[in-house]
Amino acid sequence: MADTRATTQTGEPASRPRTSSWKYIGPGIVVAATGVGAGDLVATLIAGSTFGYTLMWAAVIGCVVKISLAEAAGRWHLATGRTLFDGWRSLGPWTTVYFAIYVVVWGFLYGATAMSSSALPVVALFPDGPGLKFWAIVTGLTGLVFVWFNRYAVFERVMTVLIGIMFVVVVYVAIRVAPDAGAAFAGLLPVLPDGSLLYTLGLIGGVGGTITMAAYGYWVNAKGWSNTSWMKVMRLDNRVAYITTGIFVVAMLVVGAELLHASRTALASGDRGLIDLGMVLEDRFGAGTAKLFLVGFFAASFSSLIGVWHGVSLMFADFVERFRAPAAPGEEHAGPAVADRQQRSLPFRAYLLWLTFPPMALLWLDRPFGLVIAYGVLGAFFMPFLALTLIWLLNSSRTPREWRNGRVSNGMLALSGLLFVVLCVQQVRDLPW
């Protein structure tokens, strides 16, 4: 276990708390930008268009759930000096088997999805140019080159710019549609209209709820935060990130409620629903607002792409490193030096290539039935896996006593675990068996 009483290079006690400051904000913004993809925004829009402001309360609860999950992942890294995969491995070989299958199948199918999602708004912005497949390949290669040649610091700055564009555009559109403040506040009262259960669960569990939440601790280490002295900073960073995510969700609910609910306009499922919304915005507010929205759509999609290209590749590099040779007692498990080494490693770059090139075949072919089933099942089970293993790790002797879960943390993680189990069952039931 890492010695939190060690000294830093300047001779200060490493356990001395840093002052929480806005200048440190970074990893949380990265995880929020990565987790909020185009599909999540469409799902939120549809919830708003179907039920108006009624499910606003679910968006708020979802924000709190994500804060709890990401805080737990970050706390594990800082309190123990070990990576999350190192912790998973201590729970038994079943975690290694699960993650190995998951990361290969999920990465193959997600790569094609992310490239297509990023290409859609580009095609809409330049309708007379090349088609979807061309732009999908261009965005995938751009993400590959960017992550391959840049370390975390540059990656974080670009992600901050993308989330800034995303934030400004979404909030601007929400203001343009003139939200009903009274109805929005009334929506904070928990109510379940008929037929809204799945939409409610999706709002609480869906936006920002992906494997990238597990990557948060890795980005914390890559930032240079490596011990408990950064705990307050990490918690501020995490709260800012998911409050920002909550504002996205609320803004998209407003757009769905005001722009689509009253006119009963239906959107296409998946990412193409945002193209439909662009057309609605053009009819009501003009081409300028529609194009601005498409730029925000691209920022949301491309930030998710490069976030996964970086974060999940970092997790894969750690997985390979721990699988080959578990860290010996006293050896550094996690921290900025480890993260920097892993970003330059062969496994990191091999997974980058896996995310980019094999999935391009799916741009021409329908997804094979077996892969769709495997992707759906593994994806559905990941968030319950994350929530329940964090409860296990953070209540055991693997975590120093002062940083173990309290009642609130256990309650929130248990609530999120139960929520994700319900969502998991529903997702598996909805698969094309």
XYZ file of N, CA and C in Angstrom, residues 121-246:
378
model
N -22.946 15.233 -37.552
C -23.099 16.684 -37.641
C -22.221 17.314 -38.720
N -21.077 16.692 -39.026
C -20.214 17.221 -40.086
C -20.912 17.087 -41.436
N -21.553 15.939 -41.667
C -22.300 15.728 -42.914
C -23.441 16.729 -43.021
N -24.117 16.999 -41.882
C -25.220 17.961 -41.900
C -24.726 19.382 -42.158
N -23.540 19.704 -41.647
C -22.981 21.039 -41.871
C -22.482 21.218 -43.302
N -22.004 20.125 -43.909
C -21.472 20.179 -45.278
C -22.175 19.135 -46.152
N -23.454 19.353 -46.449
C -24.247 18.340 -47.161
C -23.752 18.037 -48.572
N -23.021 18.969 -49.180
C -22.527 18.737 -50.540
C -21.146 18.088 -50.564
N -20.603 17.799 -49.401
C -19.272 17.205 -49.335
C -19.327 15.692 -49.320
N -18.232 15.051 -48.875
C -18.186 13.587 -48.796
C -19.259 13.042 -47.857
N -19.510 11.751 -47.945
C -20.566 11.133 -47.157
C -20.156 10.745 -45.748
N -21.065 10.040 -45.064
C -20.889 9.688 -43.656
C -19.666 8.811 -43.431
N -19.460 7.811 -44.261
C -18.336 6.893 -44.046
C -16.996 7.640 -44.115
N -16.878 8.539 -45.079
C -15.636 9.308 -45.215
C -15.363 10.099 -43.945
N -16.357 10.845 -43.465
C -16.145 11.685 -42.286
C -15.958 10.840 -41.024
N -16.609 9.677 -40.976
C -16.422 8.789 -39.827
C -14.969 8.331 -39.741
N -14.406 7.969 -40.883
C -13.001 7.545 -40.911
C -12.080 8.709 -40.549
N -12.390 9.910 -41.055
C -11.574 11.085 -40.753
C -11.583 11.387 -39.251
N -12.766 11.341 -38.627
C -12.835 11.631 -37.184
C -12.103 10.561 -36.380
N -12.228 9.299 -36.783
C -11.517 8.235 -36.078
C -10.009 8.395 -36.168
N -9.512 8.698 -37.370
C -8.073 8.893 -37.552
C -7.570 10.132 -36.827
N -8.396 11.184 -36.813
C -8.029 12.405 -36.091
C -7.881 12.124 -34.601
N -8.842 11.374 -34.047
C -8.764 10.997 -32.642
C -7.532 10.156 -32.354
N -7.244 9.219 -33.244
C -6.066 8.364 -33.080
C -4.783 9.189 -33.050
N -4.601 10.051 -34.032
C -3.371 10.848 -34.124
C -3.245 11.783 -32.926
N -4.361 12.414 -32.541
C -4.328 13.356 -31.428
C -3.899 12.670 -30.131
N -4.532 11.532 -29.811
C -4.212 10.848 -28.558
C -2.828 10.212 -28.620
N -2.431 9.707 -29.776
C -1.135 9.048 -29.926
C 0.025 9.998 -29.621
N -0.085 11.244 -30.079
C 1.054 12.164 -29.993
C 0.945 13.184 -28.858
N -0.095 13.113 -28.047
C -0.244 14.085 -26.958
C -0.399 13.389 -25.624
N 0.176 13.981 -24.594
C 0.019 13.478 -23.237
C -1.210 14.123 -22.604
N -1.442 13.792 -21.340
C -2.680 14.173 -20.671
C -2.922 15.688 -20.650
N -1.899 16.493 -20.412
C -2.095 17.942 -20.246
C -2.756 18.565 -21.478
N -2.267 18.235 -22.669
C -2.856 18.770 -23.905
C -4.251 18.207 -24.104
N -4.400 16.908 -23.857
C -5.700 16.243 -23.971
C -6.743 16.942 -23.100
N -6.379 17.264 -21.861
C -7.329 17.923 -20.954
C -7.738 19.301 -21.474
N -6.773 20.063 -22.002
C -7.103 21.403 -22.499
C -8.081 21.335 -23.670
N -7.856 20.393 -24.570
C -8.760 20.261 -25.718
C -10.147 19.814 -25.255
N -10.201 18.893 -24.306
C -11.499 18.443 -23.784
C -12.235 19.596 -23.094
N -11.500 20.455 -22.412
C -12.123 21.605 -21.757
C -12.739 22.552 -22.784
N -12.039 22.775 -23.894
C -12.583 23.616 -24.972
C -13.856 22.991 -25.541
N -13.836 21.689 -25.790
C -14.998 21.008 -26.372
C -16.201 21.055 -25.436
N -15.968 20.831 -24.148
C -17.096 20.874 -23.220
C -17.597 22.306 -23.050
N -16.682 23.286 -23.199
C -17.113 24.686 -23.159
C -18.045 25.005 -24.312
N -17.689 24.551 -25.518
C -18.562 24.747 -26.692
C -19.902 24.071 -26.471
N -19.848 22.839 -26.012
C -21.043 22.050 -25.752
C -21.956 22.754 -24.746
N -21.362 23.245 -23.665
C -22.117 23.902 -22.599
C -22.798 25.167 -23.116
N -22.032 26.012 -23.793
C -22.567 27.284 -24.278
C -23.705 27.051 -25.268
N -23.506 26.114 -26.190
C -24.524 25.870 -27.212
C -25.809 25.323 -26.615
N -25.682 24.307 -25.753
C -26.879 23.678 -25.179
C -27.658 24.670 -24.314
N -26.945 25.419 -23.479
C -27.625 26.398 -22.617
C -28.227 27.523 -23.453
N -27.512 27.961 -24.502
C -28.041 29.004 -25.394
C -29.354 28.552 -26.049
N -29.368 27.329 -26.550
C -30.591 26.829 -27.192
C -31.719 26.733 -26.167
N -31.411 26.289 -24.948
C -32.437 26.191 -23.906
C -33.014 27.566 -23.576
N -32.166 28.598 -23.557
C -32.646 29.962 -23.292
C -33.499 30.464 -24.458
N -33.072 30.144 -25.690
C -33.821 30.587 -26.871
C -35.246 30.038 -26.907
N -35.446 28.830 -26.402
C -36.804 28.253 -26.458
C -37.686 28.744 -25.317
N -37.164 29.658 -24.473
C -37.943 30.308 -23.409
C -38.539 29.302 -22.417
N -37.711 28.795 -21.492
C -38.203 27.802 -20.532
C -39.259 28.361 -19.592
N -40.167 27.500 -19.182
C -41.209 27.837 -18.212
C -40.640 27.560 -16.823
N -40.176 28.600 -16.134
C -39.491 28.427 -14.853
C -40.394 27.759 -13.819
N -41.681 28.131 -13.797
C -42.608 27.539 -12.833
C -42.753 26.044 -13.026
N -42.917 25.620 -14.283
C -43.058 24.189 -14.572
C -41.765 23.446 -14.276
N -40.624 24.099 -14.529
C -39.333 23.461 -14.270
C -39.147 23.197 -12.778
N -39.476 24.185 -11.932
C -39.365 23.987 -10.486
C -40.370 22.955 -9.998
N -41.559 22.944 -10.582
C -42.558 21.942 -10.212
C -42.071 20.538 -10.545
N -41.238 20.438 -11.592
C -40.707 19.141 -11.993
C -39.704 18.566 -11.013
N -39.271 19.355 -10.025
C -38.354 18.845 -9.009
C -39.069 17.984 -7.976
N -40.410 18.010 -7.980
C -41.191 17.154 -7.091
C -41.286 15.760 -7.706
N -40.807 14.730 -7.016
C -40.799 13.377 -7.605
C -42.201 12.884 -7.964
N -42.422 12.665 -9.225
C -43.692 12.165 -9.757
C -43.355 11.161 -10.852
N -44.151 10.087 -10.940
C -43.956 9.096 -11.999
C -45.222 9.002 -12.850
N -45.275 9.731 -13.967
C -46.434 9.606 -14.855
C -46.513 8.187 -15.431
N -47.676 7.815 -15.906
C -47.845 6.498 -16.522
C -46.864 6.320 -17.677
N -46.191 5.185 -17.684
C -45.280 4.874 -18.774
C -43.924 5.547 -18.678
N -43.633 6.180 -17.534
C -42.381 6.961 -17.444
C -41.259 6.253 -16.699
N -41.511 5.039 -16.181
C -40.519 4.399 -15.317
C -39.179 4.227 -16.016
N -39.187 3.694 -17.234
C -37.927 3.444 -17.933
C -37.227 4.741 -18.311
N -38.011 5.767 -18.688
C -37.405 7.067 -18.989
C -36.745 7.632 -17.728
N -37.419 7.439 -16.579
C -36.887 7.947 -15.319
C -35.575 7.256 -14.963
N -35.582 5.930 -15.037
C -34.362 5.182 -14.750
C -33.247 5.562 -15.713
N -33.604 5.765 -16.973
C -32.610 6.152 -17.969
C -32.007 7.514 -17.674
N -32.852 8.462 -17.231
C -32.338 9.795 -16.896
C -31.393 9.744 -15.703
N -31.757 8.925 -14.702
C -30.916 8.836 -13.511
C -29.619 8.108 -13.824
N -29.702 7.060 -14.606
C -28.540 6.215 -14.799
C -27.802 6.378 -16.100
N -28.426 7.020 -17.103
C -27.864 6.974 -18.442
C -26.823 8.024 -18.756
N -27.109 9.293 -18.516
C -26.222 10.348 -18.988
C -24.935 10.380 -18.170
N -23.838 10.170 -18.855
C -22.546 10.172 -18.169
C -22.230 8.871 -17.465
N -23.061 7.844 -17.650
C -22.845 6.586 -16.962
C -22.238 5.544 -17.874
N -20.931 5.551 -18.065
C -20.263 4.608 -18.941
C -18.978 4.136 -18.290
N -18.218 3.327 -19.017
C -16.922 2.847 -18.529
C -15.979 4.005 -18.206
N -16.231 5.169 -18.805
C -15.338 6.301 -18.555
C -15.403 6.783 -17.108
N -16.465 6.432 -16.379
C -16.484 6.766 -14.958
C -15.381 6.014 -14.230
N -15.101 4.785 -14.670
C -14.006 4.015 -14.072
C -12.659 4.615 -14.436
N -12.604 5.318 -15.571
C -11.344 5.941 -16.001
C -11.017 7.198 -15.197
N -11.970 7.691 -14.403
C -11.752 8.946 -13.682
C -10.500 8.890 -12.803
N -10.327 7.785 -12.065
C -9.155 7.671 -11.200
C -7.852 7.688 -11.975
N -7.869 7.136 -13.185
C -6.663 7.140 -14.013
C -6.337 8.562 -14.468
N -7.365 9.340 -14.815
C -7.130 10.728 -15.209
C -6.677 11.568 -14.010
N -7.195 11.248 -12.822
C -6.746 11.914 -11.594
C -5.238 11.719 -11.425
N -4.773 10.484 -11.607
C -3.336 10.210 -11.496
C -2.542 10.889 -12.596
N -3.074 10.868 -13.826
C -2.371 11.501 -14.947
C -2.238 13.003 -14.737
N -3.188 13.587 -14.015
C -3.145 15.015 -13.704
C -1.998 15.345 -12.747
N -1.539 14.326 -12.009
C -0.483 14.550 -11.023
C -0.957 14.402 -9.596
N -2.220 14.031 -9.409
C -2.762 13.813 -8.066
C -2.511 12.356 -7.714
N -1.760 12.102 -6.653
C -1.342 10.726 -6.398
C -1.467 10.277 -4.947
N -1.959 11.148 -4.049
C -2.108 10.731 -2.661
C -3.238 11.511 -2.008
N -3.458 11.262 -0.729
C -4.631 11.813 -0.047
C -4.583 13.326 0.120
N -3.435 13.949 -0.106
C -3.374 15.410 0.002
C -4.243 16.076 -1.070
N -4.583 15.318 -2.115
C -5.393 15.865 -3.208
C -6.877 15.523 -3.069
N -7.264 14.939 -1.947
C -8.642 14.450 -1.822
C -9.672 15.578 -1.935
N -9.444 16.705 -1.241
C -10.391 17.821 -1.326
C -10.469 18.391 -2.732
N -9.311 18.471 -3.385
C -9.271 18.983 -4.752
C -10.065 18.064 -5.676
N -9.858 16.749 -5.530
C -10.562 15.774 -6.361
C -12.071 15.886 -6.170
N -12.495 16.064 -4.929
C -13.937 16.128 -4.671
C -14.556 17.396 -5.269
N -13.844 18.511 -5.194
C -14.335 19.734 -5.841
C -14.403 19.540 -7.352
N -13.365 18.986 -7.913
C -13.296 18.730 -9.347
C -14.468 17.862 -9.806
N -14.740 16.812 -9.049
C -15.810 15.880 -9.380
C -17.182 16.536 -9.301
N -17.398 17.333 -8.264
C -18.702 18.000 -8.118
C -18.948 19.013 -9.222
N -17.923 19.790 -9.551
C -18.064 20.758 -10.634
C -18.430 20.047 -11.929
N -17.765 18.918 -12.189
C -17.996 18.181 -13.438
C -19.425 17.706 -13.547
N -19.938 17.099 -12.496
C -21.271 16.518 -12.613
C -22.387 17.524 -12.397
N -22.098 18.635 -11.751
C -23.080 19.729 -11.748
C -23.195 20.291 -13.166
N -22.042 20.394 -13.852
C -22.061 20.816 -15.256
C -22.873 19.848 -16.097
N -22.663 18.545 -15.868
C -23.437 17.530 -16.574
C -24.925 17.683 -16.272
N -25.256 17.961 -15.005
C -26.649 18.158 -14.636
C -27.274 19.327 -15.371
